[in-house]
Every structure is written in C-alpha cells, then in structure tokens.
Amino acid sequence: MEKEATIGGSSHDPSSFNLLVSSPSGLPPSQVSVAFSDAYDRVPHADASLENTISEIWEQRTLKNNSLFNGNKFRYGGYVFHAGGGSDHEPHICLHLGLTDYRTFVGTNLSPLWERFLVPSEDDSVLCQHTSSPLGNGAVVETIDNKILVLQRSNNVGEFPGYFVFPGGHPEPQEIGISSHQYVKELTESIDTKVSQEMFDSIVREVVEEIGVPASSLSNPAFIGISRRDLNVRPTAFFFIKCNLDSKEVQQFYSSAQDGYESTQLYAVPMIELEDIASKMPGCHRGGFALYKLMVDTRKIT
C-alpha cells in the first residue's frame, strides 16, 4: 500500500492523475472497512463570496436543465492503512467517508473556480477540505478470454463525452437508507459495516447496469486503490472483477444493457492495447489503469 506521485501534466490536463491509495494485491471486503462520520464532511470556505458561488452555479445549471437532481453522495476524506504482520494479521484499509451532495460537487469540484477552493498542502485531505469530492467507483473487468472491458462515453453525458472509461459510477447513501448524519445516529446497527458493503455492492450494480452482464457472471470485487484526477480533484475507488463470460458473450449482453445510453460502444481489449486507450481516458480512469497495471506486475513477481 503506497502513495504515488502525480502522473501526467498540469492540473488542467484532463488525463493527469494522482494515486491516493494503491493496493496491488487486491483487497476483499473483509480487509476494507469504512469510518463514516461528519468529521469527514466538507469544510465550508472562509471566503463567503466564494462559498456563495456554489448556490449561484447550481441555480444557473438547474435553469438550463430542470432534470438535475441533488442526490447525496459519500465524500472521500482520507484513509488509514494497517500493514498487518504475523501469521494472523492481514493488511487492512479503513476509508474515511463523510456526506456531500451533487449540488456541492457542481459548485466546488466542477466550478470554473475550483482551484480557489484548494488549500496548499501535501496532505490530500487538507488540500481538498473545501471541495465536495464525492467518491466515485470504477471496475477493471477481465473476461474469461483475458480481455478488459472499456466503454466509450456517449455525447449525452455531463462529464467527458466521447472519452473512454471503465464501467462505474458511485456508491449510493440512499441504497442503505442514509439521508443525513442525524438519521444515521438513530440507527442501532453498525452503519460503518453497511457503508463498507455498499462500496462493493455498488460496483457490481454499476457493471451489471452499464455492461448488461448478469451479476452471477462476476467474481467478488477486489479493491485495488483510489485514483484522483488532477483536474478538479475528482477521486474514484477502483476494483478488479473477473467475468466468467468471453468477450463475444459480453457484447451480446451489452446490446440490452440498462444504462446503455451512457455509452456508445463497448470494447474488449487485450492488455497490450489498453495502454493506448488509457491515454484517451479522463485522469481518474487513467489512474484506474495504472492501479490495474500495478496489480498485474505484482502478480508476475509473486
């Protein structure tokens, strides 16, 4: 488990990225936990005029598009890694998650003023303390004939139309009944366990909805790390999943995928071709490829 340096160009280069967390061995749900708390929520900016732009931008966006929905998202606030040791202890990561929403994401990370929300710091959680930073997810799905599944985004999507991406989306607070921190405090069972499970459940849902394959064809996801796009500091958790179908069978399922409108084409590519396609991905997904490559290289060594 390690932190990596930025890869790519400037903060305005859509393909440059930073690996916040790297777990090339691939961690199962038993080795990934979550600390869910309002301590990891966004900190409002001291500049009131800058803070006011969040609602102004949202009002402008909703006037242009009345279908915009301000849903809750989990906010990435850092992590703690335990290396383990001895025969009984395995490596373990605890992700720090708070709550945010789409409106604040649009008004901070996606704002033309996004860099003004950043705090100069080597510590990522300090750097991004004033941004919404909802945690996205992505899956590197490997077919039984050793191809990786990549989507080309349609021109109808809000971010990066036409770019190549791995299937993915977001873990969703509403899936496990979270509407606010106050509501969580009234629950008796451990909410951290439910949030952690949603991290793994949600990526399977996204693959099923975007690719169209049945959930029964997919292995349990393995967490391989978190990549952050340098442009508007967008974090995404990545998982590795094996699919027991070959690429031709997957293409047949894709033709009737539930969320097929989000993409125009599905590509099943061998590792040797993935490098070239990754150069045409947004930074967070290009980082997902880097995490997968680290996993592949680690397995070669071991």
mmCIF file of N, CA and C in Angstrom, residues 21 122 166 168 206 211:
data_model
loop_
_atom_site.group_PDB
_atom_site.id
_atom_site.type_symbol
_atom_site.label_atom_id
_atom_site.label_comp_id
_atom_site.label_asym_id
_atom_site.label_seq_id
_atom_site.Cartn_x
_atom_site.Cartn_y
_atom_site.Cartn_z
ATOM 1 N N VAL A 21 -4.277 5.953 -3.104
ATOM 2 C CA VAL A 21 -4.143 4.665 -2.414
ATOM 3 C C VAL A 21 -3.840 3.608 -3.465
ATOM 4 N N GLU A 122 0.499 19.124 1.153
ATOM 5 C CA GLU A 122 0.873 17.791 0.652
ATOM 6 C C GLU A 122 -0.134 16.746 1.114
ATOM 7 N N PHE A 166 -13.710 3.026 -17.791
ATOM 8 C CA PHE A 166 -14.124 1.739 -17.248
ATOM 9 C C PHE A 166 -15.562 1.892 -16.737
ATOM 10 N N GLY A 168 -18.558 2.213 -14.239
ATOM 11 C CA GLY A 168 -18.528 2.703 -12.865
ATOM 12 C C GLY A 168 -19.570 3.773 -12.619
ATOM 13 N N GLU A 206 -23.124 -1.289 -10.851
ATOM 14 C CA GLU A 206 -22.739 -0.437 -11.985
ATOM 15 C C GLU A 206 -22.337 -1.271 -13.193
ATOM 16 N N ILE A 211 -22.852 -2.643 -18.458
ATOM 17 C CA ILE A 211 -22.375 -3.655 -19.418
ATOM 18 C C ILE A 211 -23.499 -4.608 -19.804
#
